[in-house]
mmCIF file of C-alpha atoms in Angstrom:
data_model
loop_
_atom_site.group_PDB
_atom_site.id
_atom_site.type_symbol
_atom_site.label_atom_id
_atom_site.label_comp_id
_atom_site.label_asym_id
_atom_site.label_seq_id
_atom_site.Cartn_x
_atom_site.Cartn_y
_atom_site.Cartn_z
ATOM 1 C CA UNK A 1 -164.751 -200.107 76.033
ATOM 2 C CA UNK A 2 -166.127 -200.560 72.411
ATOM 3 C CA UNK A 3 -163.570 -202.701 70.294
ATOM 4 C CA UNK A 4 -165.130 -201.195 67.225
ATOM 5 C CA UNK A 5 -162.762 -198.577 65.510
ATOM 6 C CA UNK A 6 -163.650 -195.844 62.908
ATOM 7 C CA UNK A 7 -161.579 -193.488 60.758
ATOM 8 C CA UNK A 8 -162.510 -189.908 61.494
ATOM 9 C CA UNK A 9 -163.116 -189.088 57.935
ATOM 10 C CA UNK A 10 -166.030 -191.944 57.751
ATOM 11 C CA UNK A 11 -167.585 -188.980 59.734
ATOM 12 C CA UNK A 12 -167.188 -186.118 57.287
ATOM 13 C CA UNK A 13 -170.178 -184.214 56.575
ATOM 14 C CA UNK A 14 -170.647 -181.115 54.198
ATOM 15 C CA UNK A 15 -173.442 -178.680 54.098
ATOM 16 C CA UNK A 16 -173.819 -175.920 51.501
ATOM 17 C CA UNK A 17 -176.702 -173.202 51.521
ATOM 18 C CA UNK A 18 -177.337 -169.959 49.911
ATOM 19 C CA UNK A 19 -177.661 -167.135 52.243
ATOM 20 C CA UNK A 20 -181.147 -165.395 51.720
ATOM 21 C CA UNK A 21 -182.262 -162.247 52.702
ATOM 22 C CA UNK A 22 -184.468 -163.626 55.424
ATOM 23 C CA UNK A 23 -181.118 -165.005 57.417
ATOM 24 C CA UNK A 24 -179.817 -161.544 57.825
ATOM 25 C CA UNK A 25 -179.802 -159.450 60.848
ATOM 26 C CA UNK A 26 -180.609 -155.698 60.972
ATOM 27 C CA UNK A 27 -177.268 -154.615 59.453
ATOM 28 C CA UNK A 28 -177.782 -156.760 56.531
ATOM 29 C CA UNK A 29 -175.266 -159.694 57.419
ATOM 30 C CA UNK A 30 -176.139 -163.138 58.134
ATOM 31 C CA UNK A 31 -177.403 -163.470 61.734
ATOM 32 C CA UNK A 32 -175.108 -165.389 64.051
ATOM 33 C CA UNK A 33 -178.021 -167.499 65.448
ATOM 34 C CA UNK A 34 -178.989 -168.597 62.149
ATOM 35 C CA UNK A 35 -175.425 -169.545 61.469
ATOM 36 C CA UNK A 36 -175.273 -171.316 65.047
ATOM 37 C CA UNK A 37 -178.323 -173.275 63.997
ATOM 38 C CA UNK A 38 -176.739 -174.484 60.869
ATOM 39 C CA UNK A 39 -173.498 -175.584 62.745
ATOM 40 C CA UNK A 40 -175.807 -177.643 65.403
ATOM 41 C CA UNK A 41 -177.400 -179.233 62.737
ATOM 42 C CA UNK A 42 -174.457 -180.605 60.997
ATOM 43 C CA UNK A 43 -172.702 -181.393 64.487
ATOM 44 C CA UNK A 44 -176.049 -183.627 64.967
ATOM 45 C CA UNK A 45 -175.312 -185.128 61.307
ATOM 46 C CA UNK A 46 -171.735 -185.790 61.758
ATOM 47 C CA UNK A 47 -171.993 -187.296 65.255
ATOM 48 C CA UNK A 48 -174.937 -189.561 64.614
ATOM 49 C CA UNK A 49 -173.265 -190.737 61.223
ATOM 50 C CA UNK A 50 -170.158 -191.677 63.043
ATOM 51 C CA UNK A 51 -171.951 -193.205 66.277
ATOM 52 C CA UNK A 52 -174.758 -194.858 64.457
ATOM 53 C CA UNK A 53 -176.666 -193.265 67.216
ATOM 54 C CA UNK A 54 -179.262 -190.140 68.065
ATOM 55 C CA UNK A 55 -176.598 -187.308 69.299
ATOM 56 C CA UNK A 56 -177.477 -184.498 71.422
ATOM 57 C CA UNK A 57 -175.369 -181.343 71.869
ATOM 58 C CA UNK A 58 -173.781 -181.273 75.098
ATOM 59 C CA UNK A 59 -171.451 -178.101 74.750
ATOM 60 C CA UNK A 60 -169.909 -175.792 72.289
ATOM 61 C CA UNK A 61 -166.424 -174.500 72.415
ATOM 62 C CA UNK A 62 -165.836 -170.735 71.645
ATOM 63 C CA UNK A 63 -167.571 -169.502 68.639
ATOM 64 C CA UNK A 64 -165.507 -166.702 67.123
ATOM 65 C CA UNK A 65 -167.009 -164.602 64.032
ATOM 66 C CA UNK A 66 -164.028 -164.122 61.946
ATOM 67 C CA UNK A 67 -165.778 -162.381 58.813
ATOM 68 C CA UNK A 68 -169.286 -161.340 58.352
ATOM 69 C CA UNK A 69 -171.097 -163.353 55.768
ATOM 70 C CA UNK A 70 -173.350 -161.267 52.998
ATOM 71 C CA UNK A 71 -176.768 -161.981 51.728
ATOM 72 C CA UNK A 72 -175.983 -163.997 48.398
ATOM 73 C CA UNK A 73 -173.022 -166.011 49.584
ATOM 74 C CA UNK A 74 -172.990 -169.626 49.424
ATOM 75 C CA UNK A 75 -171.992 -170.792 52.918
ATOM 76 C CA UNK A 76 -170.404 -174.254 53.133
ATOM 77 C CA UNK A 77 -169.787 -175.840 56.383
ATOM 78 C CA UNK A 78 -167.610 -178.763 56.862
ATOM 79 C CA UNK A 79 -167.701 -181.156 59.937
ATOM 80 C CA UNK A 80 -165.741 -184.089 61.210
ATOM 81 C CA UNK A 81 -165.331 -186.055 64.335
ATOM 82 C CA UNK A 82 -161.842 -185.244 65.708
ATOM 83 C CA UNK A 83 -161.912 -186.443 69.047
ATOM 84 C CA UNK A 84 -164.002 -189.426 70.928
ATOM 85 C CA UNK A 85 -164.502 -190.131 74.483
ATOM 86 C CA UNK A 86 -166.689 -192.912 75.744
ATOM 87 C CA UNK A 87 -170.038 -191.759 74.590
ATOM 88 C CA UNK A 88 -168.740 -188.234 73.696
ATOM 89 C CA UNK A 89 -167.359 -186.907 70.195
ATOM 90 C CA UNK A 90 -165.999 -183.747 69.554
ATOM 91 C CA UNK A 91 -166.878 -182.339 66.135
ATOM 92 C CA UNK A 92 -164.854 -179.888 64.470
ATOM 93 C CA UNK A 93 -166.583 -177.412 62.383
ATOM 94 C CA UNK A 94 -165.225 -174.973 59.662
ATOM 95 C CA UNK A 95 -167.634 -172.389 57.932
ATOM 96 C CA UNK A 96 -166.783 -170.918 54.812
ATOM 97 C CA UNK A 97 -168.628 -168.305 52.398
ATOM 98 C CA UNK A 98 -168.044 -167.896 48.724
ATOM 99 C CA UNK A 99 -169.139 -164.864 46.993
ATOM 100 C CA UNK A 100 -170.846 -166.701 43.959
ATOM 101 C CA UNK A 101 -170.043 -163.757 41.532
ATOM 102 C CA UNK A 102 -166.193 -163.341 42.228
ATOM 103 C CA UNK A 103 -165.503 -167.167 43.210
ATOM 104 C CA UNK A 104 -163.639 -165.581 46.490
ATOM 105 C CA UNK A 105 -163.768 -167.795 49.540
ATOM 106 C CA UNK A 106 -163.582 -166.986 53.208
ATOM 107 C CA UNK A 107 -163.040 -168.520 56.312
ATOM 108 C CA UNK A 108 -165.833 -167.419 58.617
ATOM 109 C CA UNK A 109 -165.892 -169.483 61.587
ATOM 110 C CA UNK A 110 -164.530 -172.625 63.279
ATOM 111 C CA UNK A 111 -165.812 -174.199 66.302
ATOM 112 C CA UNK A 112 -166.034 -177.534 68.163
ATOM 113 C CA UNK A 113 -169.299 -179.206 69.193
ATOM 114 C CA UNK A 114 -169.267 -181.870 72.079
ATOM 115 C CA UNK A 115 -172.093 -184.192 71.099
ATOM 116 C CA UNK A 116 -173.352 -187.105 73.138
ATOM 117 C CA UNK A 117 -174.575 -190.357 71.598
ATOM 118 C CA UNK A 118 -177.844 -191.798 73.129
ATOM 119 C CA UNK A 119 -179.348 -195.374 72.869
ATOM 120 C CA UNK A 120 -183.121 -195.940 72.354
ATOM 121 C CA UNK A 121 -183.929 -195.537 76.061
ATOM 122 C CA UNK A 122 -182.141 -191.866 76.099
ATOM 123 C CA UNK A 123 -178.877 -193.225 78.066
ATOM 124 C CA UNK A 124 -175.539 -192.459 76.970
ATOM 125 C CA UNK A 125 -174.345 -194.999 74.509
ATOM 126 C CA UNK A 126 -170.490 -196.115 73.628
ATOM 127 C CA UNK A 127 -168.871 -194.663 70.537
ATOM 128 C CA UNK A 128 -166.567 -196.549 68.076
ATOM 129 C CA UNK A 129 -162.840 -195.555 68.979
ATOM 130 C CA UNK A 130 -160.970 -193.563 66.529
ATOM 131 C CA UNK A 131 -158.532 -194.377 64.026
ATOM 132 C CA UNK A 132 -156.346 -191.355 63.038
ATOM 133 C CA UNK A 133 -154.876 -191.298 59.568
ATOM 134 C CA UNK A 134 -152.952 -188.124 59.253
ATOM 135 C CA UNK A 135 -150.673 -185.931 61.024
ATOM 136 C CA UNK A 136 -153.275 -183.248 60.854
ATOM 137 C CA UNK A 137 -155.759 -185.850 62.408
ATOM 138 C CA UNK A 138 -153.213 -186.412 65.149
ATOM 139 C CA UNK A 139 -152.797 -182.835 65.870
ATOM 140 C CA UNK A 140 -156.571 -182.046 66.044
ATOM 141 C CA UNK A 141 -156.816 -184.731 68.473
ATOM 142 C CA UNK A 142 -154.078 -183.513 70.702
ATOM 143 C CA UNK A 143 -155.272 -179.904 70.755
ATOM 144 C CA UNK A 144 -158.863 -181.201 71.752
ATOM 145 C CA UNK A 145 -157.145 -182.969 74.923
ATOM 146 C CA UNK A 146 -155.666 -179.712 75.439
ATOM 147 C CA UNK A 147 -158.951 -177.773 75.244
ATOM 148 C CA UNK A 148 -160.773 -179.984 77.524
ATOM 149 C CA UNK A 149 -157.951 -179.753 79.913
ATOM 150 C CA UNK A 150 -158.381 -175.898 79.727
ATOM 151 C CA UNK A 151 -162.260 -176.378 80.158
ATOM 152 C CA UNK A 152 -161.593 -178.441 83.429
ATOM 153 C CA UNK A 153 -159.152 -175.989 84.894
ATOM 154 C CA UNK A 154 -161.596 -173.214 83.776
ATOM 155 C CA UNK A 155 -164.361 -175.054 85.645
ATOM 156 C CA UNK A 156 -162.411 -175.405 88.890
ATOM 157 C CA UNK A 157 -161.409 -171.618 88.742
ATOM 158 C CA UNK A 158 -165.360 -170.925 88.552
ATOM 159 C CA UNK A 159 -166.431 -172.432 91.506
ATOM 160 C CA UNK A 160 -168.506 -170.462 94.044
ATOM 161 C CA UNK A 161 -166.820 -168.247 95.976
ATOM 162 C CA UNK A 162 -167.036 -169.040 99.596
ATOM 163 C CA UNK A 163 -169.432 -166.150 100.359
ATOM 164 C CA UNK A 164 -167.062 -163.667 101.590
ATOM 165 C CA UNK A 165 -168.943 -160.495 100.318
ATOM 166 C CA UNK A 166 -166.114 -158.248 100.917
ATOM 167 C CA UNK A 167 -163.637 -160.113 99.244
ATOM 168 C CA UNK A 168 -165.599 -160.369 96.341
ATOM 169 C CA UNK A 169 -166.042 -156.672 96.338
ATOM 170 C CA UNK A 170 -162.496 -156.258 96.695
ATOM 171 C CA UNK A 171 -161.615 -158.255 93.923
ATOM 172 C CA UNK A 172 -164.083 -156.649 91.607
ATOM 173 C CA UNK A 173 -162.823 -152.831 92.508
ATOM 174 C CA UNK A 174 -159.318 -154.135 92.368
ATOM 175 C CA UNK A 175 -159.035 -156.110 89.092
ATOM 176 C CA UNK A 176 -161.703 -154.577 87.272
ATOM 177 C CA UNK A 177 -162.095 -150.939 88.463
ATOM 178 C CA UNK A 178 -165.994 -151.317 88.935
ATOM 179 C CA UNK A 179 -167.755 -149.695 91.680
ATOM 180 C CA UNK A 180 -170.175 -151.690 93.909
ATOM 181 C CA UNK A 181 -172.901 -149.674 95.526
ATOM 182 C CA UNK A 182 -174.963 -151.906 97.503
ATOM 183 C CA UNK A 183 -178.051 -150.942 99.569
#
């Protein structure tokens, strides 16, 4: 284990960008894929800043688009490491959009990216341990451990079924009301 400790606040990164028509989808709102790209960029910057290493994205926990983002709004992404493992870090990201004419700010998205630190050979690299300095940081850390436990439980639930096709068909028809019409 690394005996280096860092404050969560030392990882803080903020990115602001004006949303242009080229970032929009067919309905004139900012494309979700473009927003995800920005989120991945800030997660990389945050994890790399904290670890001092090159980082790769291992997973993204749940992305809910809470409010649409309009062309012409100023989008601000705020990221901070909220949990560390051995070589992994969970980066919490909050996305807000501001109407630059009215000043109104809306929360558009929050998400959690798991980043893995890599050494020069591409192997997993240890990251500094985390110092938590506030009640909010402690709560974020604990909630992350709960999400990690849920992810593990979900993975166990999603193991391949044992090949009993009739059992699978019965489950589908009973639980979801779908019709199965195999040739």
